[in-house]
Structure formats: structure tokens, C-alpha cells
């Protein structure tokens, strides 16, 4: 049984890029006679708002999408994330990192930047580790230890048909990320950890996301391997940009789905704007 999902964060209005991503996932699920799910990625409780979550449902319903209920919220999943972290800790694959942004900036004279900001230089990797997993510091995945062999993930097209595999090789996982954070201070799971734990928990078979997240997919493949989770297949779609070619962001309120609706556009007009016919 095919299960695809759309996983928005309730931190602002959905814009055209989200409409494209959600509709693409929905259509893939439909094409394969499967289910479509929404997951609310509200890990960042300082920015998540109930009214944005309500707006997400209103916008997606207006686009004529339907989804399975109840909807899973990441803010209810702390226990599952904790046990995944404990498994990584027991395998000696994660380590505490006490670096501030400042420390990371000061550690190297020629810093590298990647999709997660400045590449972590590995300062805390070889410090002695406490006996038990600490909760008062960030935890990072030791990529060199976690990623020991070639790992593959399967790519599918927008109808869910397999179009090949991608091999992620040790040392090349994501050259410009370094050891990613999997938990923040206070045992708050980070995106990379939560997403693989929840995709497995929700038995997601097909992940549909923008090609800007393809580097993250490589990290997720490694995490799935060390956590013993079955990897879904991936469709990385083109990214919707503004007229200057910049990726749309939450702050592009002018391109919010609700703004188009209020201007009198129909749901199919909005889907046409992102190149999806009715
Ligand atoms: N919350 C993430 C986002 O909105 C989820 C994307 C994903 O993991 O596919 O970008
Ligand atoms: Zn550190």
C-alpha cells in the first residue's frame, strides 16, 4: 500500500511552492491508489502557531486535497525521538556538542558553508563522552562512524514509477554539512532525526519533497540504515521560484495560497500557476 505525505511547518502561510509540493504528493498517491497524509512539523515550538496549522488545513482543503486523519504532530513524538537517540547513543554514533554558533565560526579560519549553515568543524567529536546520554547539550551524528558503506535510495517520478537509484558513498554523504545535529539542548529532536523516525512510524512509502532537500535525503538514508528503518522511495521535485529565480520562502506572503484565493483565483488557477494542469 502506497503512502505519501506532505510535511509542513506551521510557522507561516503556505505559498505556491507548498501548493506544488502538496499537490504533487497527493497526485502521486492517487496515481498509485494509495493514501495521502499530512504531518505537522512543529518541532520548533517557539515559532509554531495554532492559527497557522488551521490555515494549512484550510488551504489544502481549498485545493481539493483530502488526507488521512488524525494528523500526526511532531510535538507529540518526544518519546519516539528519545528512544531513537538512545539507540544511536548505544551504538556510539552520536556525541554531545557544546559549541555555540560563535565557537563554530571561530574554530576555522576558512569556514565552509552548506545547506545547514556553516559546516561544523568537528570540535567536540573526539572529546571524552559521558556514560549516559546527556540531555543538556546538542547531540551530533558522527558521519564517519555512521556511514561505513555505500547506501542506495530509490528515485521515483511524479507518478511513483521507479526511475533509478542513487548511491551515497561514505565520505561523500553531504560534503558540505559535516556532522548534523540530531538533537538540540533539552532533548528537542532536530529535523533530520524526527523526519526519518516519523516517516517510518507512519509507514510512508514515497517521500515527495523539493530538490533543495536532496542533500538531506542522503543524511536520512544514513540515519535509516543505522536505526534499522526501511527507507521510503523519493521524488525530488523542481523548486518553485519567484520571477528572479529565488526559492519562495515563508516570508513571501504575497505568494501565499490564501492571498491568491482572496484575489479571486480558483484552486485550479493556483495549480496552473505552478505548472500543474487541472
Ligand atoms: N517540514 C519540512 C519542510 O517543510 C519537511 C520536508 C521534508 O522532509 O520532506 O521543508
Ligand atoms: Zn561542538
mmCIF file of C-alpha atoms and ligand atoms in Angstrom:
data_model
loop_
_atom_site.group_PDB
_atom_site.id
_atom_site.type_symbol
_atom_site.label_atom_id
_atom_site.label_comp_id
_atom_site.label_asym_id
_atom_site.label_seq_id
_atom_site.Cartn_x
_atom_site.Cartn_y
_atom_site.Cartn_z
ATOM 1 C CA UNK A 1 0.000 0.000 0.000
ATOM 2 C CA UNK A 2 1.388 3.369 -1.122
ATOM 3 C CA UNK A 3 1.565 6.153 1.442
ATOM 4 C CA UNK A 4 2.777 9.656 0.548
ATOM 5 C CA UNK A 5 2.872 12.726 2.772
ATOM 6 C CA UNK A 6 3.164 16.475 2.904
ATOM 7 C CA UNK A 7 5.008 17.705 5.998
ATOM 8 C CA UNK A 8 4.640 21.468 6.510
ATOM 9 C CA UNK A 9 5.797 23.506 9.497
ATOM 10 C CA UNK A 10 3.023 25.694 10.982
ATOM 11 C CA UNK A 11 5.218 28.772 11.132
ATOM 12 C CA UNK A 12 3.674 30.878 8.367
ATOM 13 C CA UNK A 13 1.295 30.789 5.431
ATOM 14 C CA UNK A 14 1.589 28.107 2.761
ATOM 15 C CA UNK A 15 2.745 29.609 -0.536
ATOM 16 C CA UNK A 16 2.817 28.457 -4.147
ATOM 17 C CA UNK A 17 5.794 26.177 -3.516
ATOM 18 C CA UNK A 18 3.840 24.324 -0.838
ATOM 19 C CA UNK A 19 0.790 24.068 -3.117
ATOM 20 C CA UNK A 20 3.009 22.455 -5.742
ATOM 21 C CA UNK A 21 4.648 20.042 -3.288
ATOM 22 C CA UNK A 22 1.395 19.024 -1.586
ATOM 23 C CA UNK A 23 -0.491 18.567 -4.871
ATOM 24 C CA UNK A 24 2.407 16.553 -6.334
ATOM 25 C CA UNK A 25 2.424 14.203 -3.323
ATOM 26 C CA UNK A 26 -1.370 13.928 -3.430
ATOM 27 C CA UNK A 27 -1.384 13.086 -7.144
ATOM 28 C CA UNK A 28 1.377 10.521 -6.743
ATOM 29 C CA UNK A 29 -0.639 8.812 -4.005
ATOM 30 C CA UNK A 30 -3.752 8.918 -6.202
ATOM 31 C CA UNK A 31 -1.897 7.599 -9.266
ATOM 32 C CA UNK A 32 -0.841 4.576 -7.238
ATOM 33 C CA UNK A 33 -4.199 4.157 -5.466
ATOM 34 C CA UNK A 34 -2.576 4.929 -2.145
ATOM 35 C CA UNK A 35 -3.082 7.205 0.844
ATOM 36 C CA UNK A 36 -2.074 10.804 1.351
ATOM 37 C CA UNK A 37 -1.104 12.070 4.799
ATOM 38 C CA UNK A 38 -0.203 15.396 6.335
ATOM 39 C CA UNK A 39 2.328 15.641 9.132
ATOM 40 C CA UNK A 40 2.644 18.838 11.131
ATOM 41 C CA UNK A 41 6.346 19.529 11.695
ATOM 42 C CA UNK A 42 6.017 21.690 14.782
ATOM 43 C CA UNK A 43 9.317 20.800 16.456
ATOM 44 C CA UNK A 44 10.172 24.460 16.808
ATOM 45 C CA UNK A 45 7.575 25.341 19.418
ATOM 46 C CA UNK A 46 8.836 28.903 19.634
ATOM 47 C CA UNK A 47 7.610 29.511 16.059
ATOM 48 C CA UNK A 48 4.686 27.088 15.650
ATOM 49 C CA UNK A 49 1.210 28.635 15.935
ATOM 50 C CA UNK A 50 -2.237 27.011 16.056
ATOM 51 C CA UNK A 51 -3.655 29.542 13.628
ATOM 52 C CA UNK A 52 -1.025 28.629 11.023
ATOM 53 C CA UNK A 53 -1.897 24.967 11.432
ATOM 54 C CA UNK A 54 -5.596 25.784 10.936
ATOM 55 C CA UNK A 55 -4.676 27.807 7.851
ATOM 56 C CA UNK A 56 -2.711 24.846 6.435
ATOM 57 C CA UNK A 57 -5.792 22.611 6.612
ATOM 58 C CA UNK A 58 -7.999 25.347 5.134
ATOM 59 C CA UNK A 59 -5.597 25.956 2.220
ATOM 60 C CA UNK A 60 -5.135 22.269 1.412
ATOM 61 C CA UNK A 61 -8.877 21.596 1.589
ATOM 62 C CA UNK A 62 -9.449 24.580 -0.702
ATOM 63 C CA UNK A 63 -7.014 22.954 -3.186
ATOM 64 C CA UNK A 64 -9.305 19.903 -3.038
ATOM 65 C CA UNK A 65 -6.795 17.691 -1.277
ATOM 66 C CA UNK A 66 -8.042 15.122 1.212
ATOM 67 C CA UNK A 67 -5.912 13.305 3.758
ATOM 68 C CA UNK A 68 -5.950 10.644 6.415
ATOM 69 C CA UNK A 69 -6.858 11.667 9.933
ATOM 70 C CA UNK A 70 -5.847 12.009 12.693
ATOM 71 C CA UNK A 71 -2.904 14.135 11.584
ATOM 72 C CA UNK A 72 0.389 13.417 13.351
ATOM 73 C CA UNK A 73 2.103 16.337 15.082
ATOM 74 C CA UNK A 74 5.815 16.119 15.805
ATOM 75 C CA UNK A 75 5.303 17.917 19.129
ATOM 76 C CA UNK A 76 3.632 14.711 20.423
ATOM 77 C CA UNK A 77 6.524 12.428 19.465
ATOM 78 C CA UNK A 78 9.232 13.231 22.040
ATOM 79 C CA UNK A 79 9.315 9.639 23.395
ATOM 80 C CA UNK A 80 9.886 8.104 19.966
ATOM 81 C CA UNK A 81 12.682 10.565 19.198
ATOM 82 C CA UNK A 82 14.264 9.904 22.581
ATOM 83 C CA UNK A 83 14.362 6.154 22.021
ATOM 84 C CA UNK A 84 15.878 6.624 18.549
ATOM 85 C CA UNK A 85 18.554 8.882 20.071
ATOM 86 C CA UNK A 86 19.214 6.300 22.759
ATOM 87 C CA UNK A 87 19.757 3.667 20.056
ATOM 88 C CA UNK A 88 22.265 5.931 18.322
ATOM 89 C CA UNK A 89 23.970 6.676 21.638
ATOM 90 C CA UNK A 90 24.221 2.971 22.495
ATOM 91 C CA UNK A 91 25.909 2.362 19.126
ATOM 92 C CA UNK A 92 28.326 5.209 19.901
ATOM 93 C CA UNK A 93 27.214 7.105 16.784
ATOM 94 C CA UNK A 94 26.284 10.441 18.381
ATOM 95 C CA UNK A 95 28.227 12.773 20.612
ATOM 96 C CA UNK A 96 27.488 15.849 22.707
ATOM 97 C CA UNK A 97 28.365 19.206 21.187
ATOM 98 C CA UNK A 98 28.582 22.259 23.386
ATOM 99 C CA UNK A 99 29.693 24.655 20.658
ATOM 100 C CA UNK A 100 27.878 27.925 20.195
ATOM 101 C CA UNK A 101 27.470 29.440 16.759
ATOM 102 C CA UNK A 102 30.299 31.754 17.747
ATOM 103 C CA UNK A 103 32.590 28.823 18.689
ATOM 104 C CA UNK A 104 31.931 27.223 15.322
ATOM 105 C CA UNK A 105 32.650 30.472 13.500
ATOM 106 C CA UNK A 106 35.893 30.979 15.466
ATOM 107 C CA UNK A 107 37.145 27.398 15.078
ATOM 108 C CA UNK A 108 38.352 27.672 11.496
ATOM 109 C CA UNK A 109 39.959 30.442 9.536
ATOM 110 C CA UNK A 110 38.416 29.403 6.229
ATOM 111 C CA UNK A 111 34.852 28.302 7.036
ATOM 112 C CA UNK A 112 32.731 26.260 4.629
ATOM 113 C CA UNK A 113 29.028 26.866 4.227
ATOM 114 C CA UNK A 114 26.389 24.334 3.316
ATOM 115 C CA UNK A 115 22.621 23.886 3.458
ATOM 116 C CA UNK A 116 22.593 23.770 7.274
ATOM 117 C CA UNK A 117 24.748 26.923 7.628
ATOM 118 C CA UNK A 118 28.428 26.845 8.469
ATOM 119 C CA UNK A 119 29.874 23.343 8.285
ATOM 120 C CA UNK A 120 30.599 22.032 11.750
ATOM 121 C CA UNK A 121 34.383 21.620 12.065
ATOM 122 C CA UNK A 122 34.150 18.600 14.400
ATOM 123 C CA UNK A 123 35.414 20.337 17.534
ATOM 124 C CA UNK A 124 33.595 18.075 20.031
ATOM 125 C CA UNK A 125 33.831 14.813 18.092
ATOM 126 C CA UNK A 126 36.758 13.350 19.994
ATOM 127 C CA UNK A 127 36.107 14.717 23.470
ATOM 128 C CA UNK A 128 35.563 12.076 26.171
ATOM 129 C CA UNK A 129 31.915 11.056 26.291
ATOM 130 C CA UNK A 130 29.819 10.827 29.472
ATOM 131 C CA UNK A 131 28.480 7.372 30.488
ATOM 132 C CA UNK A 132 24.872 8.258 29.865
ATOM 133 C CA UNK A 133 23.323 10.305 27.078
ATOM 134 C CA UNK A 134 23.253 13.952 28.185
ATOM 135 C CA UNK A 135 20.073 15.986 27.760
ATOM 136 C CA UNK A 136 21.523 19.424 28.359
ATOM 137 C CA UNK A 137 23.575 19.728 25.151
ATOM 138 C CA UNK A 138 23.090 19.266 21.437
ATOM 139 C CA UNK A 139 23.919 15.831 20.001
ATOM 140 C CA UNK A 140 25.563 15.340 16.623
ATOM 141 C CA UNK A 141 25.723 12.302 14.362
ATOM 142 C CA UNK A 142 29.285 11.119 13.776
ATOM 143 C CA UNK A 143 29.056 10.712 10.000
ATOM 144 C CA UNK A 144 32.384 8.941 9.608
ATOM 145 C CA UNK A 145 31.221 6.240 12.047
ATOM 146 C CA UNK A 146 27.604 6.061 10.949
ATOM 147 C CA UNK A 147 28.253 5.921 7.230
ATOM 148 C CA UNK A 148 30.584 2.984 6.582
ATOM 149 C CA UNK A 149 29.329 1.502 3.323
ATOM 150 C CA UNK A 150 27.586 2.508 0.116
ATOM 151 C CA UNK A 151 23.872 3.057 0.641
ATOM 152 C CA UNK A 152 21.248 3.376 -2.073
ATOM 153 C CA UNK A 153 17.949 5.129 -2.252
ATOM 154 C CA UNK A 154 15.370 4.725 -4.985
ATOM 155 C CA UNK A 155 14.090 7.634 -7.044
ATOM 156 C CA UNK A 156 10.616 7.741 -8.491
ATOM 157 C CA UNK A 157 8.939 10.095 -10.940
ATOM 158 C CA UNK A 158 5.848 12.149 -10.108
ATOM 159 C CA UNK A 159 3.623 9.112 -10.723
ATOM 160 C CA UNK A 160 5.622 6.945 -8.339
ATOM 161 C CA UNK A 161 7.346 4.944 -11.089
ATOM 162 C CA UNK A 162 10.936 3.945 -10.267
ATOM 163 C CA UNK A 163 13.482 5.839 -12.344
ATOM 164 C CA UNK A 164 16.747 4.713 -10.789
ATOM 165 C CA UNK A 165 18.829 4.549 -7.654
ATOM 166 C CA UNK A 166 21.249 6.980 -6.092
ATOM 167 C CA UNK A 167 24.251 5.643 -4.220
ATOM 168 C CA UNK A 168 25.515 7.645 -1.282
ATOM 169 C CA UNK A 169 29.094 6.733 -0.527
ATOM 170 C CA UNK A 170 30.997 7.158 2.747
ATOM 171 C CA UNK A 171 32.876 10.437 2.810
ATOM 172 C CA UNK A 172 30.510 11.921 0.260
ATOM 173 C CA UNK A 173 27.249 11.858 2.180
ATOM 174 C CA UNK A 174 26.878 15.594 2.166
ATOM 175 C CA UNK A 175 30.351 17.075 1.854
ATOM 176 C CA UNK A 176 29.146 20.486 2.916
ATOM 177 C CA UNK A 177 27.156 19.657 6.030
ATOM 178 C CA UNK A 178 29.552 17.893 8.394
ATOM 179 C CA UNK A 179 28.168 16.028 11.416
ATOM 180 C CA UNK A 180 24.499 17.059 11.544
ATOM 181 C CA UNK A 181 22.703 17.952 14.755
ATOM 182 C CA UNK A 182 20.161 15.251 15.632
ATOM 183 C CA UNK A 183 19.037 16.713 18.949
ATOM 184 C CA UNK A 184 19.115 20.199 20.407
ATOM 185 C CA UNK A 185 19.635 21.196 24.025
ATOM 186 C CA UNK A 186 16.849 19.899 26.231
ATOM 187 C CA UNK A 187 16.317 16.745 24.126
ATOM 188 C CA UNK A 188 14.495 18.545 21.373
ATOM 189 C CA UNK A 189 14.785 16.347 18.291
ATOM 190 C CA UNK A 190 16.200 18.025 15.195
ATOM 191 C CA UNK A 191 14.611 17.827 11.744
ATOM 192 C CA UNK A 192 16.830 15.050 10.300
ATOM 193 C CA UNK A 193 16.099 12.674 13.176
ATOM 194 C CA UNK A 194 12.384 13.428 13.509
ATOM 195 C CA UNK A 195 11.709 13.070 9.804
ATOM 196 C CA UNK A 196 13.171 9.551 9.495
ATOM 197 C CA UNK A 197 11.564 8.337 12.720
ATOM 198 C CA UNK A 198 8.164 9.679 11.659
ATOM 199 C CA UNK A 199 8.314 8.546 8.038
ATOM 200 C CA UNK A 200 8.964 5.034 9.348
ATOM 201 C CA UNK A 201 6.278 5.283 12.045
ATOM 202 C CA UNK A 202 3.701 6.460 9.516
ATOM 203 C CA UNK A 203 4.836 3.748 7.068
ATOM 204 C CA UNK A 204 5.490 6.367 4.385
ATOM 205 C CA UNK A 205 6.481 4.559 1.182
ATOM 206 C CA UNK A 206 7.046 7.636 -1.013
ATOM 207 C CA UNK A 207 8.583 10.908 0.138
ATOM 208 C CA UNK A 208 7.843 13.860 -2.124
ATOM 209 C CA UNK A 209 9.985 16.923 -1.467
ATOM 210 C CA UNK A 210 11.852 19.695 -3.274
ATOM 211 C CA UNK A 211 15.198 19.027 -4.906
ATOM 212 C CA UNK A 212 16.681 21.552 -2.481
ATOM 213 C CA UNK A 213 16.253 18.802 0.127
ATOM 214 C CA UNK A 214 18.156 16.156 -1.834
ATOM 215 C CA UNK A 215 21.277 16.628 0.357
ATOM 216 C CA UNK A 216 19.048 15.984 3.376
ATOM 217 C CA UNK A 217 17.852 12.752 1.760
ATOM 218 C CA UNK A 218 21.454 11.495 1.823
ATOM 219 C CA UNK A 219 21.629 12.144 5.589
ATOM 220 C CA UNK A 220 18.255 10.450 6.048
ATOM 221 C CA UNK A 221 19.479 7.375 4.172
ATOM 222 C CA UNK A 222 22.350 7.047 6.649
ATOM 223 C CA UNK A 223 20.056 7.513 9.649
ATOM 224 C CA UNK A 224 17.599 4.924 8.333
ATOM 225 C CA UNK A 225 20.455 2.477 7.922
ATOM 226 C CA UNK A 226 21.812 2.841 11.468
ATOM 227 C CA UNK A 227 18.343 2.882 13.009
ATOM 228 C CA UNK A 228 17.269 -0.177 11.021
ATOM 229 C CA UNK A 229 14.347 1.661 9.378
ATOM 230 C CA UNK A 230 13.047 0.720 5.978
ATOM 231 C CA UNK A 231 13.805 3.572 3.543
ATOM 232 C CA UNK A 232 10.956 5.074 1.513
ATOM 233 C CA UNK A 233 11.349 5.944 -2.170
ATOM 234 C CA UNK A 234 11.964 9.551 -3.082
ATOM 235 C CA UNK A 235 10.617 12.014 -5.570
ATOM 236 C CA UNK A 236 12.566 15.298 -5.562
ATOM 237 C CA UNK A 237 10.545 17.840 -7.470
ATOM 238 C CA UNK A 238 11.639 21.122 -9.016
ATOM 239 C CA UNK A 239 11.575 24.107 -6.721
ATOM 240 C CA UNK A 240 9.096 26.916 -7.337
ATOM 241 C CA UNK A 241 10.891 30.236 -7.540
ATOM 242 C CA UNK A 242 9.925 33.878 -7.844
ATOM 243 C CA UNK A 243 10.497 35.806 -11.048
ATOM 244 C CA UNK A 244 14.094 36.452 -10.031
ATOM 245 C CA UNK A 245 14.716 32.726 -9.664
ATOM 246 C CA UNK A 246 14.825 32.755 -5.866
ATOM 247 C CA UNK A 247 13.197 29.945 -3.928
ATOM 248 C CA UNK A 248 9.952 31.074 -2.284
ATOM 249 C CA UNK A 249 10.154 31.413 1.484
ATOM 250 C CA UNK A 250 7.619 31.748 4.276
ATOM 251 C CA UNK A 251 8.012 35.498 4.207
ATOM 252 C CA UNK A 252 6.749 35.661 0.606
ATOM 253 C CA UNK A 253 3.271 36.417 1.888
ATOM 254 C CA UNK A 254 2.278 37.876 -1.461
ATOM 255 C CA UNK A 255 2.506 34.367 -2.894
ATOM 256 C CA UNK A 256 0.520 32.814 -0.072
ATOM 257 C CA UNK A 257 -2.212 30.487 -1.309
ATOM 258 C CA UNK A 258 -4.718 32.466 0.792
ATOM 259 C CA UNK A 259 -3.730 35.717 -0.948
ATOM 260 C CA UNK A 260 -4.445 34.232 -4.385
ATOM 261 C CA UNK A 261 -7.750 32.876 -3.128
ATOM 262 C CA UNK A 262 -8.687 36.294 -1.741
ATOM 263 C CA UNK A 263 -7.803 37.807 -5.131
ATOM 264 C CA UNK A 264 -10.459 35.579 -6.698
ATOM 265 C CA UNK A 265 -8.291 32.836 -8.227
ATOM 266 C CA UNK A 266 -9.710 29.315 -8.270
ATOM 267 C CA UNK A 267 -7.833 26.271 -6.937
ATOM 268 C CA UNK A 268 -7.083 25.156 -10.493
ATOM 269 C CA UNK A 269 -5.777 28.666 -11.337
ATOM 270 C CA UNK A 270 -3.326 28.302 -8.461
ATOM 271 C CA UNK A 271 -2.240 24.844 -9.630
ATOM 272 C CA UNK A 272 -1.846 26.212 -13.174
ATOM 273 C CA UNK A 273 0.448 28.942 -11.817
ATOM 274 C CA UNK A 274 2.875 26.244 -10.668
ATOM 275 C CA UNK A 275 2.583 24.258 -13.891
ATOM 276 C CA UNK A 276 0.130 21.602 -12.763
ATOM 277 C CA UNK A 277 -2.900 21.329 -15.014
ATOM 278 C CA UNK A 278 -6.318 20.563 -13.585
HETATM 279 N N1 LIG B 1 8.998 20.363 7.276
HETATM 280 C C1 LIG B 1 9.884 20.152 6.162
HETATM 281 C C2 LIG B 1 9.696 21.297 5.165
HETATM 282 O O1 LIG B 1 8.677 21.945 5.178
HETATM 283 C C3 LIG B 1 9.589 18.784 5.590
HETATM 284 C C4 LIG B 1 10.119 18.478 4.239
HETATM 285 C C5 LIG B 1 10.521 17.010 4.093
HETATM 286 O O2 LIG B 1 11.123 16.437 4.988
HETATM 287 O O3 LIG B 1 10.202 16.416 3.064
HETATM 288 O O4 LIG B 1 10.583 21.628 4.399
HETATM 289 ZN ZN1 LIG B 2 30.911 21.115 19.287
#
